[in-house]
Every structure is written in C-alpha cells, then in structure tokens.
mmCIF file of C-alpha atoms in Angstrom:
data_model
loop_
_atom_site.group_PDB
_atom_site.id
_atom_site.type_symbol
_atom_site.label_atom_id
_atom_site.label_comp_id
_atom_site.label_asym_id
_atom_site.label_seq_id
_atom_site.Cartn_x
_atom_site.Cartn_y
_atom_site.Cartn_z
ATOM 1 C CA MET Q 158 -69.052 -35.466 -14.612
ATOM 2 C CA ASN Q 159 -67.960 -32.137 -13.149
ATOM 3 C CA TYR Q 160 -69.578 -31.169 -9.996
ATOM 4 C CA LYS Q 161 -68.584 -28.122 -7.941
ATOM 5 C CA ASN Q 162 -70.818 -28.598 -5.047
ATOM 6 C CA LEU Q 163 -70.714 -31.715 -3.024
ATOM 7 C CA ILE Q 164 -73.524 -32.184 -0.410
ATOM 8 C CA PHE Q 165 -72.846 -35.218 2.035
ATOM 9 C CA ASP Q 166 -74.959 -37.172 4.148
ATOM 10 C CA LEU Q 167 -73.160 -37.722 7.717
ATOM 11 C CA ASP Q 168 -74.123 -41.130 9.443
ATOM 12 C CA GLY Q 169 -72.697 -43.959 6.874
ATOM 13 C CA THR Q 170 -71.179 -41.593 4.919
ATOM 14 C CA LEU Q 171 -68.580 -39.691 6.592
ATOM 15 C CA TRP Q 172 -68.630 -41.557 9.967
ATOM 16 C CA ASP Q 173 -70.049 -44.421 12.299
ATOM 17 C CA SER Q 174 -71.105 -43.054 15.563
ATOM 18 C CA ARG Q 175 -72.870 -46.154 16.719
ATOM 19 C CA ALA Q 176 -70.320 -47.147 19.285
ATOM 20 C CA THR Q 177 -70.564 -43.645 20.879
ATOM 21 C CA ILE Q 178 -74.351 -43.170 21.098
ATOM 22 C CA ILE Q 179 -75.466 -46.794 21.723
ATOM 23 C CA LYS Q 180 -74.226 -46.311 25.165
ATOM 24 C CA ILE Q 181 -76.483 -43.205 25.601
ATOM 25 C CA TRP Q 182 -79.508 -45.010 24.160
ATOM 26 C CA ASN Q 183 -78.981 -47.848 26.565
ATOM 27 C CA ASP Q 184 -78.515 -45.760 29.589
ATOM 28 C CA VAL Q 185 -81.543 -43.535 28.709
ATOM 29 C CA LEU Q 186 -83.992 -46.464 27.819
ATOM 30 C CA SER Q 187 -82.635 -48.683 30.798
ATOM 31 C CA LYS Q 188 -83.290 -45.715 33.202
ATOM 32 C CA HIS Q 189 -87.003 -45.513 31.982
ATOM 33 C CA GLN Q 190 -87.194 -49.266 32.038
ATOM 34 C CA LEU Q 191 -88.049 -49.670 28.599
ATOM 35 C CA ILE Q 192 -85.546 -52.284 27.448
ATOM 36 C CA GLN Q 193 -84.852 -55.587 28.995
ATOM 37 C CA GLN Q 194 -81.625 -56.312 27.089
ATOM 38 C CA GLU Q 195 -79.004 -53.842 26.129
ATOM 39 C CA LEU Q 196 -78.942 -52.835 22.413
ATOM 40 C CA LYS Q 197 -75.690 -53.579 20.537
ATOM 41 C CA PRO Q 198 -74.128 -51.001 17.721
ATOM 42 C CA GLU Q 199 -75.376 -53.219 14.992
ATOM 43 C CA ASP Q 200 -79.071 -53.192 16.224
ATOM 44 C CA MET Q 201 -78.844 -49.488 15.176
ATOM 45 C CA ASN Q 202 -77.948 -50.366 11.737
ATOM 46 C CA GLN Q 203 -81.525 -50.286 10.307
ATOM 47 C CA TYR Q 204 -82.121 -46.930 11.947
ATOM 48 C CA MET Q 205 -79.248 -44.904 10.838
ATOM 49 C CA GLY Q 206 -80.325 -41.978 8.867
ATOM 50 C CA LEU Q 207 -83.945 -42.054 10.150
ATOM 51 C CA LEU Q 208 -85.587 -39.686 12.328
ATOM 52 C CA ALA Q 209 -85.055 -40.283 15.984
ATOM 53 C CA HIS Q 210 -88.784 -40.094 16.539
ATOM 54 C CA ASP Q 211 -89.484 -42.693 14.082
ATOM 55 C CA ILE Q 212 -86.674 -44.654 15.458
ATOM 56 C CA LEU Q 213 -88.333 -44.771 18.941
ATOM 57 C CA LYS Q 214 -91.888 -45.690 17.365
ATOM 58 C CA ASP Q 215 -90.422 -48.660 15.776
ATOM 59 C CA MET Q 216 -88.229 -49.775 18.638
ATOM 60 C CA LEU Q 217 -91.074 -49.188 21.325
ATOM 61 C CA PRO Q 218 -94.278 -49.976 19.824
ATOM 62 C CA GLY Q 219 -97.216 -48.383 21.617
ATOM 63 C CA ILE Q 220 -95.145 -45.526 23.183
ATOM 64 C CA SER Q 221 -96.807 -42.200 23.574
ATOM 65 C CA ASP Q 222 -95.639 -38.915 21.725
ATOM 66 C CA LEU Q 223 -95.282 -37.372 24.957
ATOM 67 C CA GLN Q 224 -92.989 -40.026 26.014
ATOM 68 C CA ILE Q 225 -91.040 -39.894 22.894
ATOM 69 C CA GLN Q 226 -90.347 -36.164 23.386
ATOM 70 C CA GLU Q 227 -89.073 -36.702 27.028
ATOM 71 C CA LEU Q 228 -86.813 -39.328 25.806
ATOM 72 C CA LEU Q 229 -85.567 -37.603 22.698
ATOM 73 C CA SER Q 230 -84.835 -34.508 24.892
ATOM 74 C CA GLU Q 231 -82.598 -36.602 27.074
ATOM 75 C CA VAL Q 232 -80.950 -38.438 24.393
ATOM 76 C CA VAL Q 233 -80.322 -35.663 22.036
ATOM 77 C CA THR Q 234 -78.645 -33.347 24.986
ATOM 78 C CA ARG Q 235 -76.341 -36.351 25.785
ATOM 79 C CA GLU Q 236 -75.486 -37.202 22.650
ATOM 80 C CA ASN Q 237 -74.354 -33.727 21.347
ATOM 81 C CA GLU Q 238 -72.294 -33.472 24.546
ATOM 82 C CA VAL Q 239 -70.663 -36.767 24.301
ATOM 83 C CA LEU Q 240 -70.179 -36.903 20.774
ATOM 84 C CA GLY Q 241 -68.382 -33.471 20.904
ATOM 85 C CA VAL Q 242 -66.019 -35.162 23.262
ATOM 86 C CA GLN Q 243 -65.611 -38.686 22.175
ATOM 87 C CA GLY Q 244 -66.625 -38.343 18.411
ATOM 88 C CA GLY Q 245 -67.240 -41.323 16.191
ATOM 89 C CA ILE Q 246 -65.349 -43.276 13.810
ATOM 90 C CA LEU Q 247 -64.304 -41.572 10.459
ATOM 91 C CA TYR Q 248 -64.466 -43.942 7.375
ATOM 92 C CA PRO Q 249 -61.220 -44.562 5.826
ATOM 93 C CA GLY Q 250 -59.954 -41.791 3.648
ATOM 94 C CA VAL Q 251 -62.425 -39.297 4.763
ATOM 95 C CA GLU Q 252 -60.146 -36.795 6.496
ATOM 96 C CA GLU Q 253 -57.613 -36.894 3.779
ATOM 97 C CA THR Q 254 -60.147 -36.467 0.945
ATOM 98 C CA LEU Q 255 -62.233 -33.779 2.614
ATOM 99 C CA LYS Q 256 -59.252 -31.707 3.195
ATOM 100 C CA SER Q 257 -58.031 -32.083 -0.694
ATOM 101 C CA LEU Q 258 -61.512 -31.452 -2.048
ATOM 102 C CA THR Q 259 -61.949 -28.273 -0.013
ATOM 103 C CA HIS Q 260 -59.406 -26.596 -2.326
ATOM 104 C CA THR Q 261 -61.503 -27.376 -5.428
ATOM 105 C CA HIS Q 262 -65.077 -28.096 -4.465
ATOM 106 C CA ASN Q 263 -67.665 -26.490 -2.026
ATOM 107 C CA LEU Q 264 -68.612 -28.914 0.626
ATOM 108 C CA PHE Q 265 -71.794 -29.202 2.404
ATOM 109 C CA ILE Q 266 -73.687 -31.479 4.794
ATOM 110 C CA VAL Q 267 -77.364 -32.335 4.864
ATOM 111 C CA SER Q 268 -78.629 -34.906 7.516
ATOM 112 C CA ASN Q 269 -81.831 -36.073 9.172
ATOM 113 C CA CYS Q 270 -80.024 -35.642 12.736
ATOM 114 C CA GLN Q 271 -81.025 -33.591 15.615
ATOM 115 C CA ASN Q 272 -79.678 -29.963 15.792
ATOM 116 C CA GLY Q 273 -76.134 -29.754 17.327
ATOM 117 C CA TYR Q 274 -75.171 -33.289 15.878
ATOM 118 C CA ILE Q 275 -73.289 -32.006 12.852
ATOM 119 C CA GLU Q 276 -72.071 -29.331 14.869
ATOM 120 C CA SER Q 277 -70.435 -32.105 17.267
ATOM 121 C CA PHE Q 278 -69.082 -33.959 14.143
ATOM 122 C CA LEU Q 279 -67.384 -30.723 12.942
ATOM 123 C CA GLU Q 280 -66.271 -29.595 16.349
ATOM 124 C CA TYR Q 281 -64.627 -32.933 17.289
ATOM 125 C CA TYR Q 282 -62.650 -33.420 13.956
ATOM 126 C CA GLN Q 283 -61.870 -29.675 13.630
ATOM 127 C CA PHE Q 284 -63.733 -29.588 10.258
ATOM 128 C CA GLU Q 285 -65.483 -26.370 10.747
ATOM 129 C CA ASN Q 286 -63.553 -24.611 7.929
ATOM 130 C CA LEU Q 287 -64.021 -27.362 5.403
ATOM 131 C CA PHE Q 288 -67.711 -26.945 5.083
ATOM 132 C CA ALA Q 289 -69.573 -24.041 3.683
ATOM 133 C CA ASP Q 290 -72.847 -24.861 5.272
ATOM 134 C CA PHE Q 291 -74.901 -27.501 6.663
ATOM 135 C CA GLU Q 292 -78.636 -28.183 7.504
ATOM 136 C CA SER Q 293 -80.440 -30.730 9.728
ATOM 137 C CA HIS Q 294 -83.898 -31.889 10.728
ATOM 138 C CA GLY Q 295 -83.560 -30.741 14.015
ATOM 139 C CA ARG Q 296 -82.922 -27.277 13.065
ATOM 140 C CA THR Q 297 -85.741 -27.021 10.494
ATOM 141 C CA GLN Q 298 -88.109 -29.893 11.285
ATOM 142 C CA LYS Q 299 -88.274 -30.630 7.722
ATOM 143 C CA HIS Q 300 -87.451 -34.073 5.931
ATOM 144 C CA LYS Q 301 -84.244 -34.330 3.993
ATOM 145 C CA ALA Q 302 -85.486 -33.570 0.506
ATOM 146 C CA GLU Q 303 -86.689 -30.192 1.706
ATOM 147 C CA ASN Q 304 -83.556 -29.389 3.562
ATOM 148 C CA ILE Q 305 -81.503 -30.214 0.492
ATOM 149 C CA GLN Q 306 -83.619 -27.873 -1.439
ATOM 150 C CA LEU Q 307 -83.160 -25.134 1.439
ATOM 151 C CA LEU Q 308 -79.572 -25.386 1.712
ATOM 152 C CA MET Q 309 -79.125 -25.254 -2.239
ATOM 153 C CA GLU Q 310 -81.420 -21.967 -2.251
ATOM 154 C CA ARG Q 311 -79.571 -20.452 0.538
ATOM 155 C CA ASN Q 312 -76.158 -21.030 -1.226
ATOM 156 C CA GLY Q 313 -77.203 -20.468 -4.738
ATOM 157 C CA LEU Q 314 -76.401 -23.869 -5.876
ATOM 158 C CA SER Q 315 -77.409 -25.126 -9.110
ATOM 159 C CA ILE Q 316 -78.509 -28.645 -10.195
ATOM 160 C CA GLU Q 317 -76.151 -28.952 -13.072
ATOM 161 C CA ASN Q 318 -73.069 -28.692 -10.940
ATOM 162 C CA SER Q 319 -74.184 -30.216 -7.733
ATOM 163 C CA VAL Q 320 -74.292 -33.913 -6.299
ATOM 164 C CA TYR Q 321 -75.786 -35.559 -3.223
ATOM 165 C CA ILE Q 322 -73.626 -38.402 -1.711
ATOM 166 C CA GLY Q 323 -75.115 -40.677 0.892
ATOM 167 C CA ASP Q 324 -75.685 -44.318 1.954
ATOM 168 C CA THR Q 325 -79.451 -45.072 2.028
ATOM 169 C CA GLN Q 326 -82.657 -45.187 -0.019
ATOM 170 C CA THR Q 327 -83.895 -42.119 1.686
ATOM 171 C CA ASP Q 328 -80.804 -40.485 0.513
ATOM 172 C CA TYR Q 329 -81.284 -41.427 -2.939
ATOM 173 C CA ASP Q 330 -85.009 -40.512 -3.047
ATOM 174 C CA SER Q 331 -84.332 -37.014 -1.327
ATOM 175 C CA ALA Q 332 -81.553 -36.268 -4.047
ATOM 176 C CA ALA Q 333 -83.983 -37.433 -6.815
ATOM 177 C CA SER Q 334 -86.923 -35.324 -5.561
ATOM 178 C CA ASN Q 335 -84.379 -32.225 -6.171
ATOM 179 C CA ASN Q 336 -83.512 -33.569 -9.499
ATOM 180 C CA LEU Q 337 -79.956 -34.057 -8.147
ATOM 181 C CA PRO Q 338 -77.374 -36.631 -9.251
ATOM 182 C CA PHE Q 339 -76.572 -39.114 -6.422
ATOM 183 C CA ILE Q 340 -73.375 -41.138 -5.566
ATOM 184 C CA PHE Q 341 -74.031 -44.238 -3.469
ATOM 185 C CA CYS Q 342 -71.680 -45.091 -0.474
ATOM 186 C CA GLU Q 343 -72.014 -48.800 -0.573
ATOM 187 C CA TYR Q 344 -69.996 -49.242 2.737
ATOM 188 C CA GLY Q 345 -72.717 -47.434 4.947
ATOM 189 C CA PHE Q 346 -75.869 -48.689 6.354
ATOM 190 C CA GLY Q 347 -78.295 -48.813 3.526
ATOM 191 C CA LYS Q 348 -79.218 -50.517 0.378
ATOM 192 C CA LEU Q 349 -80.710 -49.245 -2.799
ATOM 193 C CA ILE Q 350 -83.733 -50.630 -4.596
ATOM 194 C CA HIS Q 351 -82.035 -49.940 -8.002
ATOM 195 C CA GLN Q 352 -78.281 -50.695 -8.860
ATOM 196 C CA LEU Q 353 -76.312 -47.510 -9.613
ATOM 197 C CA GLU Q 354 -73.187 -47.178 -11.468
ATOM 198 C CA THR Q 355 -72.034 -44.052 -9.512
ATOM 199 C CA LYS Q 356 -71.216 -45.919 -6.351
ATOM 200 C CA ILE Q 357 -67.971 -46.031 -4.214
ATOM 201 C CA SER Q 358 -66.582 -48.750 -1.799
ATOM 202 C CA VAL Q 359 -64.041 -46.443 -0.140
ATOM 203 C CA PHE Q 360 -64.539 -42.778 0.487
ATOM 204 C CA SER Q 361 -61.399 -41.670 -1.574
ATOM 205 C CA ASP Q 362 -63.107 -43.331 -4.753
ATOM 206 C CA LEU Q 363 -65.294 -40.259 -4.603
ATOM 207 C CA LYS Q 364 -62.764 -38.364 -6.832
ATOM 208 C CA LYS Q 365 -63.546 -40.757 -9.634
ATOM 209 C CA TYR Q 366 -67.050 -39.188 -10.116
ATOM 210 C CA ILE Q 367 -66.535 -35.591 -9.309
#
C-alpha cells in the first residue's frame, strides 16, 4: 500500500481530551442543575466522536433543542479556551510519528468536533505546520462523510493514494461512503462491527500500512 494522503480523525486517534473536557461538562451541567452526580472521564467513552448535539440528547432525555443550543454555546466556548491552554493527552508515538510522516506524506484532519477544537489541538502542540488542511462539523454543519469529501475535493486528493485513519464505526462508515481505505486504531474509543486486517494497536505501527 502506498498512501500519499493521510486523513486522521482526532479524538481516540491522535489524542484523548476527556480529562480536560469532563471538568467543563460537569461545571456547565451542574450550574444548570441537569446532573445529580458528576460525570467521570470514562462516562464519555461512548460519546467520543459523536456530535455534541446528539451526546446531550442521549445524556439528557427530553431536553429541548433550545436548551441544547444554550448549553453547547457555553461548553464549546469553554472547551476551546481551556484546550488551547491545557491540551489533552497525545497517544504514545503520535508526535514523533507525525513529525516524521510530514516529510513524506500530506497530513489532514476531519473530525465531528466543534469549530475551534482542531485549532486548539494544533495550537497547544504547535502542530500547525504538520497538517495541510482540516475540516470539522462545527465549521460546515456537515456529517463526517461529507466533510471528508469536501476536504478531498478542496485539496485535489484522489481515492487511489488516500486513506482515512480513525477509531470508531462512524469513522469506518464515513471512509467507506467515500470509497476510501481505512486503518483502525484499536487503542481508541470505538469498536468495529467487522474485523479489519488494517488495524494498529500503537500509533507508530501506522508506518506498516502506508
């Protein structure tokens, strides 16, 4: 396999931001008296990679769309501010591998996160120069599959030499809908319905498939 363009998911693939963002979610939800017991980082595992709107719908059944928008506005603003200062936890080998790959490959990010989230990641780790482009649901209001297509069209990427790398079934489905090969990060938050041969247990193993 010879992939020139590597398109990454973010949460569960490049970093784990749960310890940072869980404090924000607890503060906001407690202030609005919407939870009786504080959330733990592991409580977010099932939600990582999903749209924030859908997370709140599942977490707080019966909540109105108006209240969701109010909560999201507060959560998103604080997350972007805090993540830019405190960051998250990079998975082992991510920094070294990305810095090596950027000399031989074109790197991209497509995530279901809010606008400003990827920017906070790049700013905190000073990775701005490693990635050629990125796209998020928060910026386009489109689903991941559409954002992958948008990024590929914008950068003139071909299916033949591109691959999507992620950790959830949504990531796999989004890649498949664009006829893209997929590499599964089994150390992340998700599980796949089907077993794949192209999977990595540590990030540095990525080099085996590209």
